[in-house]
Amino acid sequence: MTNRLVGITIDCADPARLASFWSAMLNVAVTDEHSGDGEWATVGSRRDARPRLTFQRVPEPKTVKTRIHLDLQVDAIDAGRRQVEALGGRWSGIRHDYDEGSVLVMHDPEGNEFCIVEYFDQHGQPPGSTLPGQRQSPRPST
């Protein structure tokens, strides 16, 4: 049997708002794969090569740290942070620098955690980042 990850569903208060945010972050269109009742919104399609993101309206608010999160590779960590903030997200203030790259922990407009990651080149040369942070090297193994 062959299994394939086709989507990730995120509980939220405003599916359209989060779909718009993630559509802009990923440069992937919001699609109409669910009824137009406002309870669901989807970025991408189940026919795409990469998993789609589906946002499902739920009555209860987010109350604890997210147990799973998305990592988005960006070309430049500073520009990635500015993009997130311009779209209504925010930086948590947490930054990790490893031999292979830099990571910022971000929040989408509803407070769901995700990371933006800038990988260094094959020689480990860091970009000209201006954000404050501490160097943590090497990355701990799990």
mmCIF file of C-alpha atoms in Angstrom:
data_model
loop_
_atom_site.group_PDB
_atom_site.id
_atom_site.type_symbol
_atom_site.label_atom_id
_atom_site.label_comp_id
_atom_site.label_asym_id
_atom_site.label_seq_id
_atom_site.Cartn_x
_atom_site.Cartn_y
_atom_site.Cartn_z
ATOM 1 C CA MET A 1 0.000 0.000 0.000
ATOM 2 C CA THR A 2 1.256 3.481 -0.877
ATOM 3 C CA ASN A 3 0.353 6.374 1.390
ATOM 4 C CA ARG A 4 0.842 10.039 0.607
ATOM 5 C CA LEU A 5 0.421 13.113 2.773
ATOM 6 C CA VAL A 6 -2.156 15.239 0.932
ATOM 7 C CA GLY A 7 -3.017 17.857 3.496
ATOM 8 C CA ILE A 8 -2.649 19.453 6.877
ATOM 9 C CA THR A 9 -5.755 20.754 8.663
ATOM 10 C CA ILE A 10 -5.486 23.644 11.108
ATOM 11 C CA ASP A 11 -8.226 24.556 13.589
ATOM 12 C CA CYS A 12 -8.943 28.289 13.692
ATOM 13 C CA ALA A 13 -11.520 31.012 14.316
ATOM 14 C CA ASP A 14 -11.365 32.625 10.855
ATOM 15 C CA PRO A 15 -10.603 30.186 8.017
ATOM 16 C CA ALA A 16 -10.665 32.848 5.282
ATOM 17 C CA ARG A 17 -8.199 35.089 7.142
ATOM 18 C CA LEU A 18 -5.683 32.294 7.743
ATOM 19 C CA ALA A 19 -6.069 30.953 4.206
ATOM 20 C CA SER A 20 -5.305 34.423 2.864
ATOM 21 C CA PHE A 21 -2.201 34.697 5.104
ATOM 22 C CA TRP A 22 -0.834 31.276 4.139
ATOM 23 C CA SER A 23 -1.722 31.742 0.466
ATOM 24 C CA ALA A 24 0.466 34.861 0.410
ATOM 25 C CA MET A 25 3.276 33.204 2.407
ATOM 26 C CA LEU A 26 3.412 30.155 0.140
ATOM 27 C CA ASN A 27 2.417 31.830 -3.134
ATOM 28 C CA VAL A 28 -0.278 29.171 -3.562
ATOM 29 C CA ALA A 29 -3.896 29.975 -4.443
ATOM 30 C CA VAL A 30 -6.853 29.624 -2.119
ATOM 31 C CA THR A 31 -9.062 26.958 -3.707
ATOM 32 C CA ASP A 32 -12.735 26.076 -3.405
ATOM 33 C CA GLU A 33 -12.504 22.438 -2.314
ATOM 34 C CA HIS A 34 -15.184 22.815 0.372
ATOM 35 C CA SER A 35 -18.690 24.237 0.507
ATOM 36 C CA GLY A 36 -18.909 28.018 0.555
ATOM 37 C CA ASP A 37 -20.318 28.138 4.092
ATOM 38 C CA GLY A 38 -17.226 29.801 5.610
ATOM 39 C CA GLU A 39 -16.451 26.843 7.858
ATOM 40 C CA TRP A 40 -13.483 25.741 5.743
ATOM 41 C CA ALA A 41 -10.851 27.351 3.527
ATOM 42 C CA THR A 42 -8.089 25.602 1.589
ATOM 43 C CA VAL A 43 -4.737 26.677 0.181
ATOM 44 C CA GLY A 44 -3.680 24.377 -2.641
ATOM 45 C CA SER A 45 -5.409 21.274 -3.904
ATOM 46 C CA ARG A 46 -5.326 17.572 -3.147
ATOM 47 C CA ARG A 47 -4.118 17.163 -6.740
ATOM 48 C CA ASP A 48 -0.959 19.218 -6.035
ATOM 49 C CA ALA A 49 2.410 17.554 -5.516
ATOM 50 C CA ARG A 50 2.762 19.169 -2.092
ATOM 51 C CA PRO A 51 0.230 18.910 0.745
ATOM 52 C CA ARG A 52 -2.600 21.424 0.860
ATOM 53 C CA LEU A 53 -3.436 23.438 3.974
ATOM 54 C CA THR A 54 -7.048 23.359 5.112
ATOM 55 C CA PHE A 55 -8.388 25.711 7.769
ATOM 56 C CA GLN A 56 -11.374 24.527 9.787
ATOM 57 C CA ARG A 57 -13.496 26.845 11.925
ATOM 58 C CA VAL A 58 -13.742 25.685 15.547
ATOM 59 C CA PRO A 59 -15.503 27.432 18.447
ATOM 60 C CA GLU A 60 -12.718 27.130 21.009
ATOM 61 C CA PRO A 61 -9.631 29.392 20.910
ATOM 62 C CA LYS A 62 -6.033 28.187 20.823
ATOM 63 C CA THR A 63 -4.979 27.698 24.448
ATOM 64 C CA VAL A 64 -1.559 25.986 24.495
ATOM 65 C CA LYS A 65 1.623 25.772 22.461
ATOM 66 C CA THR A 66 1.139 24.078 19.128
ATOM 67 C CA ARG A 67 2.411 20.477 19.256
ATOM 68 C CA ILE A 68 3.238 20.391 15.553
ATOM 69 C CA HIS A 69 4.363 23.274 13.377
ATOM 70 C CA LEU A 70 5.326 24.114 9.816
ATOM 71 C CA ASP A 71 8.841 25.120 8.700
ATOM 72 C CA LEU A 72 9.060 27.476 5.713
ATOM 73 C CA GLN A 73 12.350 27.941 3.901
ATOM 74 C CA VAL A 74 12.986 31.592 3.022
ATOM 75 C CA ASP A 75 15.702 33.147 0.873
ATOM 76 C CA ALA A 76 16.584 35.753 3.511
ATOM 77 C CA ILE A 77 15.570 35.597 7.178
ATOM 78 C CA ASP A 78 15.100 39.375 7.574
ATOM 79 C CA ALA A 79 12.918 39.631 4.467
ATOM 80 C CA GLY A 80 10.940 36.582 5.595
ATOM 81 C CA ARG A 81 10.265 38.194 8.960
ATOM 82 C CA ARG A 82 9.110 41.418 7.300
ATOM 83 C CA GLN A 83 6.778 39.458 5.005
ATOM 84 C CA VAL A 84 5.185 37.609 7.930
ATOM 85 C CA GLU A 85 4.669 40.860 9.833
ATOM 86 C CA ALA A 86 3.270 42.688 6.790
ATOM 87 C CA LEU A 87 0.681 39.910 6.409
ATOM 88 C CA GLY A 88 -0.461 40.156 10.034
ATOM 89 C CA GLY A 89 1.792 37.577 11.688
ATOM 90 C CA ARG A 90 4.451 38.291 14.284
ATOM 91 C CA TRP A 91 7.896 37.217 15.429
ATOM 92 C CA SER A 92 7.983 35.479 18.834
ATOM 93 C CA GLY A 93 11.381 36.957 19.660
ATOM 94 C CA ILE A 94 12.968 33.499 19.471
ATOM 95 C CA ARG A 95 15.863 32.970 17.087
ATOM 96 C CA HIS A 96 18.135 29.947 16.717
ATOM 97 C CA ASP A 97 21.370 29.974 14.731
ATOM 98 C CA TYR A 98 22.882 26.643 13.772
ATOM 99 C CA ASP A 99 25.732 25.607 11.498
ATOM 100 C CA GLU A 100 23.251 24.883 8.704
ATOM 101 C CA GLY A 101 21.122 28.011 9.011
ATOM 102 C CA SER A 102 19.009 30.412 11.033
ATOM 103 C CA VAL A 103 15.488 29.877 12.357
ATOM 104 C CA LEU A 104 12.917 32.408 13.599
ATOM 105 C CA VAL A 105 9.868 31.197 15.513
ATOM 106 C CA MET A 106 6.866 33.092 14.148
ATOM 107 C CA HIS A 107 3.111 33.242 14.792
ATOM 108 C CA ASP A 108 0.381 33.457 12.164
ATOM 109 C CA PRO A 109 -2.485 35.965 12.707
ATOM 110 C CA GLU A 110 -4.219 33.561 15.145
ATOM 111 C CA GLY A 111 -1.075 32.771 17.138
ATOM 112 C CA ASN A 112 -0.214 29.389 15.613
ATOM 113 C CA GLU A 113 3.546 28.811 15.778
ATOM 114 C CA PHE A 114 5.640 28.165 12.679
ATOM 115 C CA CYS A 115 9.269 28.694 11.759
ATOM 116 C CA ILE A 116 10.967 30.463 8.911
ATOM 117 C CA VAL A 117 14.341 28.968 8.045
ATOM 118 C CA GLU A 118 17.215 30.361 6.006
ATOM 119 C CA TYR A 119 19.713 27.658 5.139
ATOM 120 C CA PHE A 120 23.326 28.720 4.698
ATOM 121 C CA ASP A 121 25.308 27.778 1.615
ATOM 122 C CA GLN A 122 27.377 24.603 1.416
ATOM 123 C CA HIS A 123 30.286 26.396 3.122
ATOM 124 C CA GLY A 124 28.196 27.416 6.135
ATOM 125 C CA GLN A 125 28.434 31.123 5.376
ATOM 126 C CA PRO A 126 25.789 33.039 7.323
ATOM 127 C CA PRO A 127 23.774 35.749 5.608
ATOM 128 C CA GLY A 128 24.057 39.397 6.621
ATOM 129 C CA SER A 129 21.230 39.088 9.148
ATOM 130 C CA THR A 130 20.626 42.040 11.460
ATOM 131 C CA LEU A 131 18.207 40.405 13.911
ATOM 132 C CA PRO A 132 19.392 39.888 17.489
ATOM 133 C CA GLY A 133 19.940 36.337 18.647
ATOM 134 C CA GLN A 134 22.246 33.823 20.216
ATOM 135 C CA ARG A 135 24.465 31.383 18.363
ATOM 136 C CA GLN A 136 23.588 27.756 19.108
ATOM 137 C CA SER A 137 25.870 25.298 17.432
ATOM 138 C CA PRO A 138 25.734 22.492 16.590
ATOM 139 C CA ARG A 139 22.042 21.656 16.455
ATOM 140 C CA PRO A 140 21.108 19.193 19.208
ATOM 141 C CA SER A 141 20.306 15.686 18.018
ATOM 142 C CA THR A 142 16.935 14.165 18.805
#
